[in-house]
Short mmCIF file of C-alpha atoms and ligand atoms in Angstrom, two decimals:
data_model
loop_
_atom_site.label_atom_id
_atom_site.label_comp_id
_atom_site.label_asym_id
_atom_site.label_seq_id
_atom_site.Cartn_x
_atom_site.Cartn_y
_atom_site.Cartn_z
CA MET A 11 -0.04 0.08 -0.08
CA ASN A 12 1.01 3.56 -0.39
CA ILE A 13 3.11 5.21 2.10
CA PHE A 14 1.01 7.03 4.58
CA GLN A 15 2.03 10.46 5.24
CA GLU A 16 0.97 12.19 8.45
CA SER A 17 -0.93 15.35 8.14
CA ARG A 18 1.14 17.64 6.05
CA CYS A 19 0.74 21.33 6.68
CA SER A 20 0.03 23.25 3.58
CA ILE A 21 1.75 26.24 5.31
CA LEU A 22 4.97 24.22 5.83
CA GLY A 23 4.50 22.35 2.56
CA VAL A 24 7.62 21.87 0.77
CA LEU A 25 9.53 24.90 0.54
CA LEU A 26 12.50 24.89 -1.71
CA VAL A 27 15.19 27.41 -1.53
CA PHE A 28 18.09 27.38 -3.89
CA PHE A 29 21.58 28.68 -3.13
CA LEU A 30 24.13 29.14 -5.76
CA GLN A 31 27.21 27.17 -4.91
CA GLY A 32 30.40 25.81 -6.53
CA SER A 33 30.07 24.10 -9.84
CA CYS A 34 30.72 20.50 -9.09
CA ALA A 35 27.43 19.96 -7.26
CA ASP A 36 23.94 21.11 -7.84
CA PRO A 37 23.17 23.79 -5.32
CA ASP A 38 21.85 22.62 -1.87
CA VAL A 39 18.16 22.23 -1.83
CA GLU A 40 16.59 23.15 1.54
CA VAL A 41 13.65 20.87 2.24
CA HIS A 42 11.17 21.54 4.92
CA LYS A 43 8.93 18.61 6.27
CA ALA A 44 6.59 17.94 9.17
CA VAL A 45 7.15 15.08 11.72
CA GLY A 46 5.69 11.90 10.16
CA ASP A 47 6.10 13.07 6.49
CA SER A 48 8.26 11.30 3.95
CA LEU A 49 11.30 12.41 2.14
CA GLU A 50 11.74 11.06 -1.39
CA LEU A 51 15.29 10.94 -2.82
CA ILE A 52 15.11 9.98 -6.51
CA ALA A 53 18.05 9.17 -8.67
CA ASP A 54 16.76 10.31 -12.05
CA TYR A 55 19.93 9.54 -14.03
CA PRO A 56 20.25 7.46 -17.14
CA LYS A 57 20.09 3.86 -15.97
CA LYS A 58 23.01 2.43 -18.01
CA ASP A 59 25.85 1.31 -15.58
CA LEU A 60 24.34 3.54 -13.01
CA GLU A 61 25.74 3.45 -9.38
CA VAL A 62 24.15 5.56 -6.69
CA LEU A 63 24.84 6.16 -3.12
CA TRP A 64 22.27 7.84 -0.73
CA ARG A 65 23.99 9.49 2.26
CA TYR A 66 22.93 11.16 5.43
CA ASN A 67 25.48 13.37 7.05
CA ASP A 68 28.26 11.54 5.07
CA THR A 69 27.05 8.02 6.14
CA THR A 70 25.79 5.89 3.31
CA PHE A 71 22.41 4.29 3.90
CA ALA A 72 21.35 3.06 0.55
CA GLU A 73 23.20 1.86 -2.47
CA TYR A 74 22.24 1.05 -5.97
CA ARG A 75 24.43 -0.99 -8.28
CA ASN A 76 24.06 -3.66 -11.10
CA ASP A 77 20.37 -2.63 -11.52
CA ASP A 78 19.43 -3.32 -7.98
CA PHE A 79 19.67 -2.01 -4.54
CA GLN A 80 22.56 -3.35 -2.39
CA LYS A 81 22.73 -4.39 1.24
CA VAL A 82 24.24 -1.56 3.28
CA LYS A 83 25.60 -2.03 6.75
CA SER A 84 24.27 1.27 8.04
CA GLU A 85 21.45 0.99 10.73
CA LEU A 86 20.54 4.61 10.11
CA PHE A 87 17.01 4.25 8.84
CA ASN A 88 14.85 1.24 9.33
CA ARG A 89 12.04 3.34 7.77
CA LEU A 90 13.25 3.05 4.19
CA LYS A 91 11.29 2.39 1.12
CA MET A 92 13.16 1.54 -2.07
CA ASN A 93 11.72 1.40 -5.52
CA LYS A 94 13.77 -0.13 -8.26
CA ASN A 95 11.74 1.09 -11.15
CA ASN A 96 12.43 4.79 -10.76
CA ILE A 97 15.53 4.26 -8.47
CA ASN A 98 13.87 6.10 -5.58
CA VAL A 99 14.61 5.84 -1.95
CA THR A 100 12.03 7.22 0.48
CA VAL A 101 12.49 7.87 4.14
CA THR A 102 9.30 7.55 5.80
CA ASP A 103 7.96 8.75 9.31
CA LEU A 104 10.41 11.55 9.55
CA THR A 105 11.40 12.63 13.14
CA LEU A 106 12.73 15.91 14.37
CA GLN A 107 16.20 14.17 14.70
CA ASP A 108 16.22 13.42 10.88
CA SER A 109 17.06 16.99 10.12
CA GLY A 110 20.38 16.95 8.45
CA ILE A 111 22.14 16.72 5.12
CA PHE A 112 20.99 14.07 2.59
CA SER A 113 22.90 13.66 -0.61
CA VAL A 114 22.51 11.51 -3.72
CA VAL A 115 25.82 10.74 -5.46
CA ALA A 116 25.79 9.04 -8.71
CA GLU A 117 28.14 7.84 -11.48
CA SER A 118 28.13 5.60 -14.40
CA LYS A 119 31.34 3.90 -15.95
CA SER A 120 31.86 6.98 -18.05
CA GLU A 121 30.62 9.83 -16.11
CA MET A 122 30.45 11.27 -12.59
CA TYR A 123 27.13 12.95 -12.19
CA LYS A 124 26.45 16.13 -10.18
CA THR A 125 25.73 15.38 -6.45
CA LYS A 126 22.44 16.41 -5.19
CA VAL A 127 22.30 17.78 -1.65
CA PHE A 128 19.05 18.20 0.37
CA VAL A 129 19.22 19.99 3.61
CA LEU A 130 16.31 18.56 5.52
CA HIS A 131 14.47 20.52 8.30
CA VAL A 132 11.85 18.51 10.08
CA HIS A 133 9.27 20.65 11.94
CA GLY A 134 6.86 19.76 14.56
CA SER A 135 3.83 18.28 12.96
CA CYS A 136 0.55 20.13 12.54
CA ALA A 137 -1.28 17.10 13.84
CA ASP A 138 -3.59 17.59 16.76
CA PRO A 139 -1.68 17.71 20.10
CA ASP A 140 -0.97 14.41 21.81
CA VAL A 141 -3.87 13.24 24.12
CA GLU A 142 -2.59 11.67 27.34
CA VAL A 143 -4.58 8.55 28.15
CA HIS A 144 -4.41 6.72 31.59
CA LYS A 145 -5.42 3.14 31.82
CA ALA A 146 -5.15 0.41 34.47
CA VAL A 147 -3.56 -3.04 33.71
CA GLY A 148 -6.06 -5.24 32.11
CA ASP A 149 -8.21 -2.31 30.57
CA SER A 150 -8.82 -1.93 26.87
CA LEU A 151 -7.84 1.05 24.66
CA GLU A 152 -10.24 1.87 21.87
CA LEU A 153 -8.99 3.73 18.89
CA ILE A 154 -11.74 5.04 16.69
CA ALA A 155 -11.13 6.36 13.27
CA ASP A 156 -14.06 8.80 12.97
CA TYR A 157 -13.43 10.16 9.54
CA PRO A 158 -15.78 10.22 6.49
CA LYS A 159 -16.04 6.64 5.14
CA LYS A 160 -15.54 7.40 1.55
CA ASP A 161 -12.28 6.04 0.16
CA LEU A 162 -10.95 6.06 3.57
CA LYS A 163 -7.55 4.55 4.36
CA VAL A 164 -6.46 4.32 7.94
CA GLN A 165 -3.26 3.09 9.73
CA TRP A 166 -3.01 2.42 13.45
CA ARG A 167 0.52 2.71 14.69
CA TYR A 168 2.28 1.96 17.97
CA ASN A 169 5.53 3.89 18.44
CA GLN A 170 5.64 4.29 14.74
CA ILE A 171 5.01 0.75 13.80
CA ALA A 172 1.79 0.00 11.98
CA PHE A 173 -0.26 -2.72 13.58
CA ALA A 174 -3.60 -2.28 11.86
CA GLU A 175 -4.80 -1.04 8.63
CA TYR A 176 -8.31 -0.28 7.00
CA GLN A 177 -8.78 0.13 3.33
CA ASN A 178 -11.34 -0.66 0.66
CA ASP A 179 -14.09 -0.75 3.47
CA ASP A 180 -12.32 -3.45 5.46
CA PHE A 181 -9.40 -4.30 7.76
CA GLN A 182 -6.32 -5.58 6.02
CA LYS A 183 -3.78 -8.03 7.11
CA VAL A 184 -0.72 -6.39 8.61
CA LYS A 185 2.57 -8.14 9.18
CA SER A 186 3.15 -6.77 12.64
CA GLU A 187 2.94 -9.21 15.50
CA LEU A 188 2.22 -6.32 17.83
CA PHE A 189 -0.66 -6.99 20.26
CA ASN A 190 -1.42 -10.34 18.39
CA ASN A 191 -4.53 -11.77 19.81
CA ARG A 192 -5.19 -8.80 21.88
CA LEU A 193 -6.57 -6.74 18.97
CA LYS A 194 -10.22 -6.38 18.21
CA MET A 195 -11.30 -4.63 15.08
CA ASN A 196 -14.76 -3.34 14.46
CA LYS A 197 -15.77 -2.49 10.82
CA ASN A 198 -18.95 -0.59 11.75
CA ASN A 199 -17.29 2.15 13.64
CA ILE A 200 -13.83 1.55 12.13
CA SER A 201 -12.23 1.13 15.61
CA VAL A 202 -9.37 -0.90 16.86
CA THR A 203 -9.30 -2.05 20.41
CA VAL A 204 -6.23 -3.30 22.24
CA THR A 205 -7.42 -5.39 25.15
CA ASP A 206 -5.76 -6.65 28.28
CA LEU A 207 -3.29 -3.80 28.57
CA THR A 208 -0.09 -4.37 30.17
CA LEU A 209 2.43 -1.92 31.66
CA GLN A 210 4.69 -2.50 28.62
CA ASP A 211 1.99 -1.27 26.34
CA SER A 212 2.54 2.37 27.61
CA GLY A 213 3.75 4.25 24.59
CA ARG A 214 2.45 6.56 21.65
CA PHE A 215 -0.55 5.36 19.47
CA SER A 216 -1.30 7.19 16.25
CA ILE A 217 -4.12 7.02 13.88
CA VAL A 218 -3.13 8.19 10.33
CA ALA A 219 -5.94 8.65 7.88
CA GLU A 220 -6.35 9.70 4.34
CA SER A 221 -8.93 9.60 1.53
CA LYS A 222 -8.20 9.87 -2.17
CA SER A 223 -8.54 13.58 -2.05
CA GLU A 224 -7.50 14.50 1.52
CA GLN A 225 -4.82 13.82 4.19
CA TYR A 226 -6.57 14.00 7.48
CA LYS A 227 -5.11 15.31 10.65
CA SER A 228 -3.38 12.42 12.57
CA LYS A 229 -4.43 11.55 16.14
CA HIS A 230 -1.97 10.73 18.79
CA PHE A 231 -2.57 9.16 22.14
CA VAL A 232 0.25 8.75 24.67
CA LEU A 233 -1.04 5.70 26.72
CA HIS A 234 0.14 5.28 30.34
CA VAL A 235 -0.73 1.98 31.78
CA HIS A 236 -0.71 1.81 35.51
CA ASP A 237 -0.95 -0.89 38.08
CA LEU A 238 -4.01 -0.97 40.31
CA ILE A 239 -3.16 -0.46 43.94
CA ARG A 240 -3.33 -3.89 45.38
CA GLU A 241 -3.12 -3.32 49.17
CA VAL A 242 -2.83 -0.43 51.48
CA LYS A 243 -2.06 -0.56 55.23
CA ILE A 244 -1.09 1.66 58.14
CA GLU A 245 2.05 0.91 60.09
CA ASP A 246 2.51 2.58 63.38
CA SER A 247 5.06 2.98 66.14
CA TYR A 248 5.02 5.28 69.12
CA PHE A 249 7.32 6.90 71.69
CA TRP A 250 6.11 7.09 75.30
CA LEU A 251 7.04 10.58 76.55
CA GLN A 252 6.86 10.14 80.42
CA SER A 253 7.33 13.75 81.39
CA LYS A 254 4.22 14.81 79.45
CA ASN A 255 2.35 11.55 79.98
CA LEU A 256 1.74 11.12 76.29
CA CYS A 257 2.42 8.81 73.32
CA MET A 258 3.99 10.38 70.23
CA PHE A 259 2.67 8.29 67.33
CA HIS A 260 4.37 7.95 63.99
CA LEU A 261 2.19 6.47 61.36
CA ARG A 262 3.01 5.41 57.83
CA CYS A 263 0.54 4.47 55.09
CA VAL A 264 2.05 1.84 52.77
CA ALA A 265 0.50 0.74 49.49
CA SER A 266 1.65 -1.78 47.07
CA GLY A 267 1.15 -1.96 43.31
CA ASP A 268 1.95 1.15 41.33
CA GLN A 269 5.06 3.22 42.10
CA ASN A 270 3.52 6.53 41.71
CA LEU A 271 1.09 7.08 44.44
CA SER A 272 -0.56 9.84 46.37
CA TYR A 273 -1.39 9.51 50.06
CA SER A 274 -3.89 11.45 52.17
CA TRP A 275 -5.29 11.12 55.73
CA ILE A 276 -8.49 12.21 57.23
CA SER A 277 -8.86 13.51 60.82
CA PRO A 278 -6.41 15.05 60.96
CA GLN A 279 -6.49 15.89 57.34
CA THR A 280 -2.98 15.76 55.80
CA GLN A 281 -1.17 14.78 52.53
CA GLY A 282 1.76 12.30 52.22
CA PRO A 283 2.42 8.90 53.47
CA GLN A 284 3.49 10.04 57.01
CA LEU A 285 1.45 11.23 59.95
CA ASN A 286 2.47 12.16 63.53
CA ILE A 287 -0.03 12.47 66.35
CA ASN A 288 0.11 12.78 70.11
CA LEU A 289 -2.29 10.85 72.33
CA SER A 290 -2.59 11.15 76.13
CA LEU A 291 -2.65 7.96 78.17
CA THR A 292 -5.51 5.65 77.33
CA GLU A 293 -6.57 7.85 74.52
CA SER A 294 -7.36 6.15 71.21
CA ALA A 295 -7.68 7.45 67.65
CA THR A 296 -9.02 6.02 64.38
CA LEU A 297 -7.04 7.01 61.43
CA SER A 298 -8.00 6.58 57.76
CA CYS A 299 -5.46 6.60 54.91
CA THR A 300 -6.37 6.77 51.25
CA ALA A 301 -3.74 5.88 48.60
CA ASN A 302 -4.49 6.70 45.01
CA ASN A 303 -2.92 6.72 41.58
CA THR A 304 -4.43 7.80 38.31
CA VAL A 305 -6.49 4.65 37.87
CA SER A 306 -7.29 3.47 41.35
CA VAL A 307 -8.03 4.42 44.92
CA LYS A 308 -7.72 2.29 48.09
CA TYR A 309 -8.37 3.13 51.64
CA THR A 310 -7.90 1.69 55.09
CA THR A 311 -8.40 2.62 58.74
CA LYS A 312 -6.62 1.73 61.94
CA THR A 313 -7.27 2.53 65.65
CA VAL A 314 -4.33 3.15 67.83
CA VAL A 315 -4.26 3.49 71.58
CA CYS A 316 -1.92 5.04 74.03
CA THR A 317 -1.14 2.48 76.69
CA ASP A 318 0.76 3.00 79.83
CA LYS A 319 4.42 2.46 79.41
CA SER A 320 5.62 2.81 82.88
CA GLU A 321 9.07 1.38 82.04
CA VAL A 322 11.83 3.60 80.99
CA GLN A 323 11.47 5.42 77.63
CA GLN A 324 11.31 3.02 74.87
CA PHE A 325 10.43 2.67 71.30
CA CYS A 326 7.58 0.30 70.45
CA VAL A 327 6.87 -1.09 67.04
CA LYS A 328 3.56 -2.78 66.51
CA SER A 329 2.84 -4.50 63.11
C1 LIG B 427 9.02 6.83 -5.04
O1 LIG B 427 8.66 5.63 -4.25
C2 LIG B 427 7.48 5.71 -3.44
C3 LIG B 427 7.35 4.36 -2.76
O2 LIG B 427 8.38 3.59 -2.82
C4 LIG B 427 6.21 6.08 -4.32
O3 LIG B 427 5.20 6.39 -3.49
C5 LIG B 427 6.61 7.52 -5.10
O4 LIG B 427 5.58 7.92 -5.81
C6 LIG B 427 7.96 7.33 -5.81
N1 LIG B 427 8.17 8.69 -6.41
C7 LIG B 427 8.33 8.79 -7.70
C8 LIG B 427 8.56 10.22 -8.18
O5 LIG B 427 8.21 7.84 -8.54
C1 LIG B 428 23.28 15.47 10.83
O1 LIG B 428 23.77 16.79 10.70
C2 LIG B 428 22.90 17.84 11.26
C3 LIG B 428 23.52 19.15 10.87
O2 LIG B 428 24.61 19.19 10.06
C4 LIG B 428 22.92 17.67 12.77
O3 LIG B 428 22.08 18.68 13.42
C5 LIG B 428 22.44 16.34 13.02
O4 LIG B 428 22.42 16.12 14.55
C6 LIG B 428 23.15 15.14 12.44
N1 LIG B 428 22.62 13.97 12.72
C7 LIG B 428 23.14 12.83 13.04
C8 LIG B 428 22.34 11.66 13.29
O5 LIG B 428 24.28 12.80 13.08
C1 LIG B 429 -17.47 0.31 18.42
O1 LIG B 429 -18.12 -0.91 18.10
C2 LIG B 429 -17.91 -1.76 19.20
C3 LIG B 429 -18.39 -3.12 18.72
O2 LIG B 429 -19.87 -2.94 18.38
C4 LIG B 429 -18.44 -1.28 20.54
O3 LIG B 429 -18.14 -2.15 21.49
C5 LIG B 429 -17.88 -0.03 20.89
O4 LIG B 429 -18.47 0.57 21.92
C6 LIG B 429 -18.06 1.03 19.60
N1 LIG B 429 -17.52 2.30 20.05
C7 LIG B 429 -18.14 3.51 19.93
C8 LIG B 429 -17.43 4.64 20.47
O5 LIG B 429 -19.35 3.46 19.45
C1 LIG B 430 3.07 10.69 39.14
O1 LIG B 430 1.77 11.12 39.09
C2 LIG B 430 1.46 12.49 39.04
C3 LIG B 430 0.12 12.90 39.14
O2 LIG B 430 -0.78 12.06 38.30
C4 LIG B 430 2.10 12.99 37.59
O3 LIG B 430 1.96 14.30 37.41
C5 LIG B 430 3.60 12.70 37.56
O4 LIG B 430 4.10 12.84 36.24
C6 LIG B 430 3.66 11.06 37.81
N1 LIG B 430 5.15 10.74 37.75
C7 LIG B 430 5.55 9.59 37.16
C8 LIG B 430 7.09 9.42 37.40
O5 LIG B 430 4.96 8.87 36.61
C1 LIG B 431 3.85 16.00 70.38
O1 LIG B 431 4.27 16.48 71.60
C2 LIG B 431 5.66 16.84 71.47
C3 LIG B 431 6.09 17.23 73.02
O2 LIG B 431 5.23 18.17 73.54
C4 LIG B 431 5.76 18.00 70.52
O3 LIG B 431 7.16 18.42 70.38
C5 LIG B 431 5.23 17.62 69.12
O4 LIG B 431 5.19 18.60 68.10
C6 LIG B 431 3.90 16.98 69.29
N1 LIG B 431 3.37 16.50 68.04
C7 LIG B 431 2.27 16.88 67.45
C8 LIG B 431 2.04 16.15 66.09
O5 LIG B 431 1.46 17.48 67.91
C1 LIG B 432 -4.66 11.16 43.45
O1 LIG B 432 -5.98 11.80 43.34
C2 LIG B 432 -5.76 13.32 43.49
C3 LIG B 432 -7.09 13.89 43.54
O2 LIG B 432 -7.87 13.40 42.63
C4 LIG B 432 -4.98 13.74 42.22
O3 LIG B 432 -4.81 15.14 42.30
C5 LIG B 432 -3.54 13.02 42.12
O4 LIG B 432 -2.91 13.38 41.04
C6 LIG B 432 -3.90 11.63 42.24
N1 LIG B 432 -2.44 10.99 42.32
C7 LIG B 432 -1.88 10.33 41.34
C8 LIG B 432 -0.49 9.73 41.58
O5 LIG B 432 -2.38 10.17 40.33
#
């Protein structure tokens, strides 16, 4: 299928600025692209005995020789599309970091062609801003492509890798093993649902869509999957201050599950996992602690009593 290009701003468009330079190379061409766009580097030279190198900042990342593309060691771009027929290399899914100098170096047995140099500037995309989505482990994430249905082509991507595709009024097979049997597709509302979310699913999901006549704005969702809070308990210890006849309690609220938690206490109302209170002899207090993260809340209470510790000052720990 065609390369999907993320929403391309007409304002950014492709702006070409030519600078006159020395005579052995064509002048540098400044190319402006948006994040997610593609950069096409065509070697439109006579095909006879043609050898071409495509370079990025002086590292070769594609090579054409003996009428075919050759293996190149460089790991530079794993987002390349090569087309033998028109000797065309396309870097897809441009990122801000791709900004740099691309060149197409070509020669035949009899001739060294002028090198073409493209100075690529990748700009922030004009897609809608990322939507932050918080989910709990085991939840589902539904990604609906609510675009006009006519001639609609949609790609769902996870961290830039396509994992679902819709075209010709139906979902298409996609090679990706991502989410495997956790994907549910629904033709009626053109939605893809990832079920049984795991912590590792946290990442950036995109919906890229186009029709024959229009490139729609891409939608991006940054998914944060959180653990549910499994258990919360109050630990307490106290110090018997004989001179004042009181117990100085130190309480700690401890929750397991997620790392990033908020704690709060009621009566006395405080924030944070720790609480200190003083009780006079035989006085008791019932304390409540609430732990929450973005996706869950758990709450517990405990009653503590100040008992006579007539012995010397000591530190008692109760479980
Ligand atoms: C270059 O190749 C890409 C896909 O590989 C194709 O979409 C594009 O139309 C080609 N460009 C030209 C000018 O042939
Ligand atoms: C390529 O060169 C440009 C400017 O010359 C630089 O900003 C960019 O970081 C370089 N990229 C890499 C991957 O070396
Ligand atoms: C899309 O369709 C599926 C299956 O019928 C349904 O579960 C889901 O709620 C629909 N989503 C919306 C937003 O209508
Ligand atoms: C922890 O949660 C708070 C509130 O939801 C959030 O602002 C913060 O970025 C989170 N920190 C980490 C490391 O996830
Ligand atoms: C408890 O009493 C001690 C001694 O009077 C005092 O220093 C401390 O601030 C009191 N703590 C609280 C939480 O009231
Ligand atoms: C806990 O809930 C409070 C109030 O709703 C919220 O402000 C806070 O961000 C939550 N904590 C975390 C870690 O999400």
